[in-house]
Amino acid sequence: MSITNVKTSPIANQKPGTSGLRKKTRVFQEPHFLENFIQSIWTGIGGAQGKTFVLGGDGRFFNTEAIQIVLRMASASGAARVIVGQNGLLSTPAASHLIRKRGADGGIILSASHNPGGPNGDFGVKYNIANGGPAPESVTSAIHAATEEISVFRILEAPDVDLSLTGIAQVGRMEVEVVDPVADYAALMEEIFDFGAIADLFESGFRMRFDAMHAITGPYAKLILENRLGAAKGSVVNATPLPDFGQGHPDPNPIWAKDLVDAMMQPDGPDFGAASDGDGDRNMIMGRGIYVTPSDSLAAMAANATLIPAYKGGLSGVARSMPTSLAVDRVAEKLGIECHETPTGWKFFGNLLDADRATLCGEESAGTGSNHIREKDGLWAVLFWLNVLAARKCSVTELMAEHWKTYGRNYYSRHDYEGIDGGIANDLMQGLRAKLPTLPDSIVAGLRVVAADEFAYDDPIDGSRTEGQGIRIHFSGGARLVFRLSGTGTVGATLRVYLETYETDVLDRDAQEALDAVIKAADQLAMIVKRTGRKRPTVIT
Ligand code: G16
């Protein structure tokens, strides 16, 4: 087996976004595209020599080929060991756990998360650091810089490794350990939650439906929910991971998990419904007749956390991404704990979790997690809710009604305008930026602006500053409007408009109705229809 130094040259647009490098699959399949990026990861982290990495992916199309390429490149650059999930599979949270548990130097996760897969879908590569979390900006910048200077990549000429059996294999001088992707993760969940109480809940006839969306969480959910906890067989649906996710869009929200929503809205629907995404880090929570927004879910979890064995001592603090609603802030205030507001991207929670300044973190984009790993965790969130329901002996509807009665309700929605022209999107954001100084005290769609700025984050742990993280407009009475451009799309630009209003009296309104004035204010301020020609959002969640 010999190592080849392959001459290459920089490929444009290899800048990691909100969560790793995401592109169309066929772009990743172009000559040298994946190889250049992997070699640049080694360069960006100071080399692979002697290091141990965790490697796995969500099983999407091109996963199998990409895993073999990464293994041969890791070996060629001197890595000592790679711990890889059987058949190349690992959910993002399971990978984060493995990195931490095994003291690995880092990990590579092959996934474009909730983006569709397949030859015409998306593919992605994320690098996670030794704490198990996504690489921070300092590391992703170094990787990006390396992509702009690369002239050669190293790869071992070797046959594919058989990843179908657990055990030890060899790629050149590098050891490859093939592990069961589910076992360690399931054991961790058992340490955190009261499995006995959840099993009793199922024993009493409690019915749930978990939609794995033909993605990575199928095997995890089958083992934990059905086999260990005793949920009825068939509670986990779409449980076999498929390379193209059954031609679906593995994003757990009311649009893409419509079948689940329809089942949960039946009068005789299951007591509890949930879904996870392509790589298993996102979650959607529902009760019979009720959808819980990710922002509300985070708030309710924080308010009930001490019912869970792992958090019974209380929370050191909570953190949410800036566009996530302010519902959790009210809980933190009542609990007398810190509440941090970070830019979008799980990587910004890592320092807070490491320093124990936050125990629970969450994002409006369907992500919640805790200090048990350094990624958001879909199935963990589902087990958290099940544990709370088992302890409280109430329904999701009752729990949320009581929550809103105590804290008031932050009606919330996100309107996405996908695939708009990049120039138009930038002009729209620039137009808003220019207006900011004139906005305070003005009235827009009947709402009075109390503050308006562009969000910048000063990390309280390492002092780094991250600017340009979205336009925030606060109105009197607690309403808020946020505009930002997505960092995970692969076609044109996606404008995200985050809408929120706060009410303490009427707690059961339709969210879009409650947000009517904020929606009008958004269009007046950003001139969305005029600038983009779009009469309505592509996706409303
Ligand atoms: C990723 C990040 C999240 C972020 C989300 C949306 O999620 O990990 O932190 O909230 O993207 O980002 P954007 O609004 O820039 O598209 P995932 O599940 O795709 O990895």
XYZ file of N, CA and C in Angstrom, residues 18-219:
606
model
N -23.106 27.771 8.659
C -23.587 27.658 10.034
C -23.135 26.342 10.658
N -23.102 25.294 9.854
C -22.774 23.982 10.384
C -22.017 23.178 9.326
N -20.731 23.407 9.214
C -19.895 22.662 8.274
C -20.052 23.128 6.835
N -19.502 22.320 5.928
C -19.576 22.642 4.497
C -20.727 21.861 3.892
N -21.698 22.568 3.328
C -22.841 21.910 2.684
C -22.940 22.333 1.234
N -23.073 21.335 0.378
C -23.192 21.618 -1.057
C -24.083 20.562 -1.668
N -24.416 20.770 -2.920
C -25.103 19.728 -3.673
C -24.209 18.480 -3.697
N -24.826 17.307 -3.633
C -24.050 16.067 -3.641
C -23.137 16.010 -4.858
N -23.662 16.416 -6.004
C -22.846 16.288 -7.230
C -21.636 17.226 -7.186
N -21.721 18.292 -6.389
C -20.537 19.159 -6.224
C -19.488 18.411 -5.402
N -19.949 17.734 -4.320
C -19.016 16.949 -3.508
C -18.392 15.813 -4.313
N -19.106 15.338 -5.343
C -18.585 14.222 -6.146
C -17.616 14.673 -7.234
N -17.507 15.991 -7.420
C -16.577 16.471 -8.452
C -15.141 16.152 -8.049
N -14.254 15.979 -9.032
C -12.875 15.608 -8.713
C -12.245 16.557 -7.691
N -11.673 15.975 -6.664
C -10.889 16.681 -5.634
C -11.718 17.523 -4.652
N -13.044 17.635 -4.852
C -13.798 18.537 -3.974
C -13.755 18.064 -2.523
N -14.125 16.798 -2.314
C -14.097 16.252 -0.948
C -12.653 16.171 -0.437
N -11.762 15.683 -1.280
C -10.371 15.487 -0.868
C -9.728 16.807 -0.451
N -9.950 17.876 -1.249
C -9.372 19.177 -0.882
C -9.852 19.600 0.501
N -11.141 19.399 0.758
C -11.686 19.878 2.034
C -11.145 19.050 3.194
N -11.073 17.742 3.013
C -10.564 16.886 4.099
C -9.100 17.230 4.394
N -8.289 17.380 3.326
C -6.874 17.741 3.561
C -6.794 19.094 4.283
N -7.704 20.005 3.940
C -7.703 21.331 4.577
C -8.118 21.237 6.048
N -8.960 20.239 6.375
C -9.279 20.029 7.796
C -7.999 19.655 8.523
N -7.257 18.692 7.951
C -6.002 18.288 8.635
C -5.100 19.512 8.817
N -4.973 20.320 7.766
C -4.098 21.498 7.866
C -4.640 22.458 8.928
N -5.966 22.687 8.887
C -6.585 23.673 9.796
C -6.482 23.300 11.264
N -6.330 21.999 11.545
C -6.236 21.585 12.961
C -4.788 21.270 13.353
N -3.868 21.637 12.487
C -2.454 21.431 12.843
C -1.966 20.028 12.540
N -2.618 19.354 11.605
C -2.155 18.027 11.169
C -2.918 16.893 11.830
N -2.884 15.730 11.167
C -3.600 14.549 11.685
C -2.658 13.575 12.370
N -1.370 13.836 12.281
C -0.345 12.917 12.760
C -0.589 12.429 14.190
N -0.688 11.126 14.360
C -0.801 10.524 15.686
C -2.162 10.713 16.355
N -3.115 11.311 15.648
C -4.402 11.642 16.286
C -5.443 10.535 16.145
N -6.450 10.616 17.022
C -7.585 9.698 16.980
C -8.834 10.495 16.599
N -9.550 10.000 15.623
C -10.774 10.676 15.181
C -11.972 9.735 15.239
N -13.143 10.325 15.424
C -14.402 9.594 15.281
C -14.939 9.932 13.894
N -15.535 8.959 13.219
C -16.022 9.188 11.854
C -17.355 8.472 11.649
N -18.302 9.186 11.086
C -19.580 8.549 10.764
C -20.448 9.540 10.014
N -21.541 9.041 9.462
C -22.424 9.923 8.726
C -23.865 9.489 8.884
N -24.767 10.276 8.276
C -26.192 9.976 8.455
C -26.715 8.996 7.411
N -25.802 8.433 6.609
C -26.211 7.372 5.688
C -26.752 7.865 4.374
N -26.677 9.166 4.145
C -27.220 9.664 2.883
C -26.348 9.241 1.704
N -26.905 9.352 0.523
C -26.226 9.006 -0.725
C -24.824 9.604 -0.733
N -23.814 8.809 -1.081
C -22.402 9.179 -1.149
C -21.693 9.003 0.197
N -22.457 8.634 1.251
C -21.830 8.428 2.572
C -20.769 7.316 2.497
N -21.165 6.187 1.893
C -20.283 5.019 1.867
C -18.956 5.325 1.177
N -19.029 5.981 0.023
C -17.802 6.297 -0.722
C -16.967 7.305 0.057
N -17.643 8.321 0.612
C -16.911 9.398 1.297
C -16.184 8.873 2.537
N -16.825 7.937 3.253
C -16.196 7.376 4.455
C -14.864 6.719 4.083
N -14.867 5.969 2.981
C -13.641 5.262 2.570
C -12.550 6.255 2.173
N -12.938 7.330 1.523
C -11.951 8.358 1.128
C -11.347 8.994 2.375
N -12.199 9.334 3.351
C -11.690 9.975 4.577
C -10.733 9.020 5.306
N -11.090 7.739 5.346
C -10.217 6.767 6.029
C -8.843 6.709 5.351
N -8.840 6.656 4.026
C -7.556 6.542 3.320
C -6.746 7.830 3.454
N -7.451 8.967 3.543
C -6.726 10.242 3.710
C -6.214 10.403 5.141
N -6.989 9.920 6.109
C -6.539 9.997 7.511
C -5.277 9.160 7.676
N -5.298 7.976 7.085
C -4.137 7.098 7.172
C -2.921 7.750 6.512
N -3.141 8.320 5.322
C -2.020 8.913 4.584
C -1.410 10.088 5.337
N -2.220 10.772 6.144
C -1.692 11.919 6.885
C -1.261 11.537 8.295
N -1.200 10.231 8.579
C -0.563 9.785 9.815
C -1.464 9.634 11.023
N -2.805 9.666 10.832
C -3.691 9.465 11.992
C -3.414 8.090 12.602
N -3.529 8.007 13.929
C -3.230 6.742 14.605
C -4.437 5.816 14.562
N -5.629 6.410 14.728
C -6.811 5.561 14.890
C -8.063 6.320 14.443
N -8.981 5.613 13.816
C -10.292 6.204 13.525
C -11.364 5.261 14.062
N -12.250 5.821 14.870
C -13.373 5.039 15.411
C -14.567 5.348 14.511
N -15.063 4.338 13.831
C -16.098 4.598 12.823
C -17.352 3.779 13.134
N -18.500 4.366 12.908
C -19.755 3.669 13.148
C -19.926 2.536 12.141
N -20.529 1.438 12.595
C -20.768 0.289 11.705
C -21.517 0.741 10.452
N -21.107 0.260 9.303
C -21.664 0.673 8.019
C -21.535 2.172 7.762
N -20.606 2.800 8.486
C -20.361 4.242 8.280
C -21.428 5.131 8.883
N -22.256 4.563 9.769
C -23.366 5.342 10.323
C -23.084 5.834 11.734
N -23.406 7.082 12.007
C -23.422 7.621 13.373
C -24.344 8.832 13.333
N -25.243 8.959 14.298
C -25.998 10.201 14.371
C -25.047 11.279 14.888
N -25.367 12.524 14.633
C -24.511 13.613 15.125
C -24.373 13.574 16.651
N -25.470 13.419 17.413
C -25.279 13.349 18.874
C -24.459 12.141 19.312
N -24.635 11.000 18.649
C -23.852 9.817 19.024
C -22.377 10.046 18.726
N -22.080 10.742 17.629
C -20.683 11.053 17.303
C -20.098 11.980 18.365
N -20.863 12.969 18.770
C -20.383 13.902 19.799
C -20.072 13.144 21.092
N -20.965 12.223 21.438
C -20.757 11.432 22.662
C -19.504 10.563 22.555
N -19.330 9.920 21.386
C -18.166 9.041 21.199
C -16.851 9.820 21.293
N -16.819 11.002 20.709
C -15.598 11.830 20.772
C -15.243 12.084 22.237
N -16.264 12.445 23.021
C -16.020 12.754 24.434
C -15.641 11.500 25.218
N -16.416 10.446 25.000
C -16.221 9.232 25.787
C -14.840 8.626 25.530
N -14.418 8.640 24.283
C -13.165 7.992 23.916
C -11.977 8.941 23.930
N -12.207 10.194 24.348
C -11.109 11.162 24.402
C -10.455 11.368 23.049
N -11.258 11.330 21.969
C -10.698 11.513 20.628
C -10.264 12.964 20.432
N -9.394 13.166 19.445
C -8.939 14.533 19.163
C -10.001 15.327 18.410
N -10.908 14.640 17.761
C -11.957 15.323 17.001
C -12.763 14.303 16.227
N -13.640 14.803 15.365
C -14.461 13.877 14.590
C -14.938 14.515 13.304
N -15.208 13.658 12.337
C -15.765 14.130 11.069
C -17.137 13.494 10.902
N -18.132 14.354 10.712
C -19.506 13.871 10.538
C -19.941 14.221 9.121
N -20.352 13.197 8.386
C -20.769 13.401 7.004
C -22.287 13.554 6.972
N -22.741 14.768 6.822
C -24.178 15.007 6.843
C -24.490 16.403 6.341
N -25.640 16.535 5.695
C -26.168 17.868 5.402
C -27.437 18.043 6.224
N -27.446 17.330 7.371
C -28.508 17.485 8.367
C -29.907 17.281 7.799
N -30.728 18.325 7.890
C -32.135 18.202 7.493
C -32.321 18.422 5.991
N -31.248 18.769 5.284
C -31.389 18.994 3.835
C -31.642 17.649 3.140
N -32.432 17.629 2.079
C -32.688 16.373 1.362
C -31.400 15.741 0.865
N -31.411 14.414 0.685
C -30.235 13.707 0.187
C -30.493 13.132 -1.192
N -29.543 12.274 -1.652
C -29.699 11.669 -2.977
C -28.779 12.360 -3.968
N -28.684 11.780 -5.200
C -27.782 12.347 -6.201
C -28.096 13.812 -6.507
N -29.369 14.185 -6.394
C -29.724 15.589 -6.655
C -29.948 16.378 -5.370
N -29.635 15.743 -4.236
C -29.825 16.416 -2.952
C -28.528 17.042 -2.474
N -28.389 17.089 -1.159
C -27.229 17.767 -0.567
C -26.360 16.781 0.198
N -25.103 17.184 0.349
C -24.143 16.421 1.134
C -23.379 17.435 1.979
N -22.730 16.956 3.046
C -21.987 17.911 3.871
C -20.931 17.234 4.713
N -19.997 18.043 5.187
C -18.931 17.568 6.071
C -18.793 18.549 7.226
N -18.828 18.008 8.452
C -18.644 18.853 9.643
C -17.416 18.350 10.387
N -16.668 19.263 10.957
C -15.577 18.846 11.829
C -15.929 19.239 13.267
N -15.828 18.276 14.181
C -16.076 18.559 15.595
C -14.771 18.437 16.377
N -14.635 19.261 17.395
C -13.377 19.291 18.152
C -13.433 18.327 19.350
N -12.376 18.336 20.136
C -12.225 17.327 21.189
C -13.307 17.384 22.272
N -13.976 18.535 22.442
C -15.058 18.557 23.438
C -16.336 17.922 22.873
N -16.297 17.494 21.611
C -17.456 16.843 20.990
C -18.334 17.803 20.215
N -18.014 19.097 20.281
C -18.877 20.093 19.654
C -18.355 20.566 18.309
N -19.226 21.249 17.549
C -18.818 21.765 16.247
C -17.616 22.690 16.388
N -16.727 22.651 15.415
C -15.539 23.496 15.457
C -15.946 24.962 15.566
N -15.287 25.709 16.455
C -15.601 27.134 16.546
C -15.047 27.899 15.346
N -15.428 29.182 15.280
C -15.042 30.013 14.131
C -13.538 30.018 13.886
N -12.754 30.014 14.979
C -11.295 30.084 14.802
C -10.813 28.868 13.990
N -11.396 27.712 14.255
C -10.982 26.493 13.542
C -11.544 26.478 12.116
N -12.830 26.834 11.974
C -13.401 26.790 10.614
C -12.712 27.827 9.713
N -12.279 28.943 10.307
C -11.552 29.948 9.498
C -10.212 29.392 9.047
N -9.541 28.653 9.935
C -8.245 28.083 9.564
C -8.434 27.032 8.471
N -9.518 26.247 8.574
C -9.799 25.238 7.538
C -10.068 25.941 6.200
N -10.879 26.992 6.273
C -11.204 27.726 5.040
C -9.940 28.315 4.407
N -9.088 28.880 5.265
C -7.837 29.460 4.739
C -7.022 28.378 4.035
N -7.010 27.184 4.610
C -6.246 26.091 3.991
C -6.833 25.710 2.629
N -8.169 25.775 2.494
C -8.778 25.430 1.185
C -8.339 26.401 0.103
N -7.957 27.609 0.521
C -7.588 28.625 -0.473
C -6.120 28.540 -0.880
N -5.378 27.685 -0.177
C -3.942 27.597 -0.486
C -3.493 26.198 -0.879
N -4.418 25.261 -0.844
C -4.022 23.853 -1.016
C -3.363 23.603 -2.388
N -2.330 22.797 -2.391
C -1.698 22.453 -3.668
C -1.527 20.936 -3.814
N -1.705 20.194 -2.692
C -1.537 18.753 -2.771
C -2.381 18.081 -1.688
N -2.954 16.919 -1.968
C -3.552 16.133 -0.886
C -2.939 14.744 -0.895
N -2.961 14.119 0.277
C -2.331 12.803 0.434
C -3.399 11.738 0.619
N -3.260 10.655 -0.102
C -4.236 9.557 0.015
C -3.526 8.212 -0.144
N -3.972 7.260 0.664
C -3.391 5.919 0.608
C -4.086 5.121 -0.487
N -3.308 4.422 -1.266
C -3.900 3.512 -2.259
C -4.204 2.215 -1.510
N -5.456 1.931 -1.268
C -5.811 0.740 -0.487
C -7.235 0.326 -0.822
N -7.545 -0.965 -0.675
C -8.928 -1.386 -0.918
C -9.868 -0.850 0.166
N -11.156 -0.863 -0.107
C -12.142 -0.421 0.891
C -12.071 -1.302 2.139
N -12.330 -0.686 3.301
C -12.405 -1.453 4.547
C -13.822 -1.987 4.688
N -13.948 -3.212 5.174
C -15.288 -3.756 5.409
C -15.832 -3.149 6.704
N -16.855 -2.319 6.599
C -17.402 -1.649 7.786
C -18.678 -2.324 8.275
N -18.969 -3.507 7.719
C -20.241 -4.150 8.081
C -20.146 -4.923 9.394
N -18.905 -5.184 9.859
C -18.741 -5.930 11.111
C -18.002 -5.086 12.135
N -18.448 -5.135 13.400
C -17.719 -4.392 14.428
C -16.392 -5.104 14.694
N -15.403 -4.330 15.129
C -14.088 -4.916 15.410
C -12.984 -4.020 14.877
N -11.785 -4.570 14.865
C -10.623 -3.771 14.470
C -10.175 -4.131 13.067
N -9.910 -3.116 12.271
C -9.347 -3.336 10.934
C -8.150 -2.405 10.782
N -7.473 -2.526 9.673
C -6.252 -1.761 9.475
C -6.329 -1.067 8.119
N -5.998 0.222 8.063
C -5.866 0.911 6.780
C -4.453 1.458 6.751
N -3.576 0.819 6.027
C -2.162 1.171 6.117
C -1.712 0.934 7.546
N -1.069 1.954 8.126
C -0.616 1.776 9.514
C -1.648 2.264 10.515
N -2.752 2.756 10.031
C -3.782 3.308 10.930
C -4.790 2.223 11.346
N -5.152 2.244 12.621
C -6.139 1.284 13.113
C -7.549 1.859 12.911
N -8.449 1.010 12.460
C -9.848 1.426 12.303
C -10.689 0.566 13.242
N -11.397 1.224 14.146
C -12.250 0.484 15.075
C -13.701 0.693 14.657
N -14.346 -0.370 14.258
C -15.743 -0.267 13.820
C -16.641 -0.557 15.023
N -17.478 0.423 15.400
C -18.287 0.257 16.619
C -19.784 0.262 16.305
N -20.541 -0.366 17.199
C -22.000 -0.309 17.127
C -22.390 1.160 17.315
N -23.123 1.749 16.355
C -23.404 3.187 16.460
C -24.383 3.555 17.571
N -25.155 2.574 18.059
C -26.254 2.882 18.985
C -25.895 2.626 20.458
N -25.061 1.595 20.709
C -24.904 1.082 22.075
C -24.483 2.142 23.105
N -23.405 2.873 22.838
C -22.912 3.856 23.811
C -23.931 4.960 24.051
N -24.571 5.374 22.953
C -25.555 6.455 23.065
C -26.736 6.007 23.932
N -27.203 4.781 23.696
C -28.346 4.276 24.479
C -27.977 4.211 25.963
N -26.734 3.805 26.249
C -26.304 3.716 27.655
C -26.292 5.107 28.295
N -25.872 6.100 27.524
C -25.855 7.479 28.055
C -27.279 7.946 28.386
N -28.215 7.641 27.510
C -29.602 8.061 27.755
C -30.140 7.419 29.044
N -29.729 6.181 29.261
C -30.200 5.471 30.450
C -29.637 6.098 31.730
N -28.447 6.698 31.614
C -27.870 7.391 32.784
C -28.613 8.689 33.087
N -29.113 9.339 32.044
C -29.713 10.675 32.217
C -31.150 10.598 32.711
N -31.921 9.667 32.116
C -33.366 9.668 32.350
C -33.818 8.533 33.258
N -35.029 8.687 33.772
C -35.639 7.657 34.601
C -36.356 6.675 33.665
N -35.611 5.673 33.177
C -36.187 4.721 32.228
C -37.345 3.949 32.863
N -37.265 3.706 34.168
C -38.343 2.976 34.842
C -39.659 3.733 34.760
N -39.604 5.039 35.026
C -40.827 5.854 35.006
C -41.410 5.914 33.594
N -40.513 6.022 32.591
C -41.014 6.096 31.207
C -41.613 4.740 30.804
N -40.972 3.664 31.223
C -41.502 2.321 30.908
C -42.884 2.140 31.556
N -43.034 2.628 32.783
C -44.344 2.530 33.449
C -45.408 3.308 32.679
N -44.994 4.456 32.135
C -45.926 5.274 31.360
C -46.441 4.475 30.153
N -45.525 3.839 29.438
C -45.944 3.029 28.282
C -46.786 1.836 28.727
N -46.399 1.262 29.844
C -47.117 0.114 30.403
C -48.575 0.481 30.692
N -48.793 1.760 31.057
C -50.156 2.191 31.414
C -51.012 2.458 30.174
N -50.431 2.261 28.980
C -51.234 2.426 27.757
C -50.947 3.716 26.998
N -50.002 4.493 27.463
C -49.610 5.738 26.794
C -49.113 5.404 25.382
N -49.638 6.138 24.394
C -49.272 5.811 23.010
C -48.446 6.931 22.384
N -47.397 6.563 21.686
C -46.606 7.582 20.999
C -46.322 7.187 19.555
N -45.976 8.203 18.767
C -45.537 7.948 17.383
C -44.272 8.768 17.169
N -43.213 8.071 16.816
C -41.941 8.744 16.529
C -41.641 8.567 15.051
N -41.501 9.676 14.339
C -41.239 9.611 12.900
C -39.748 9.842 12.656
N -39.061 8.765 12.268
C -37.608 8.876 12.030
C -37.321 9.432 10.636
N -38.342 9.691 9.857
C -38.221 10.341 8.548
C -37.224 9.626 7.621
N -37.153 8.304 7.712
C -36.233 7.486 6.895
C -34.788 7.903 7.106
N -34.474 8.430 8.290
C -33.132 8.953 8.518
C -32.467 8.221 9.680
N -31.405 8.793 10.202
C -30.491 8.066 11.078
C -31.098 7.607 12.407
N -32.115 8.325 12.933
C -32.578 7.959 14.274
C -33.408 6.682 14.323
N -33.778 6.138 13.160
C -34.600 4.921 13.164
C -34.053 3.840 14.088
N -32.808 3.367 13.853
C -32.274 2.290 14.705
C -32.135 2.701 16.175
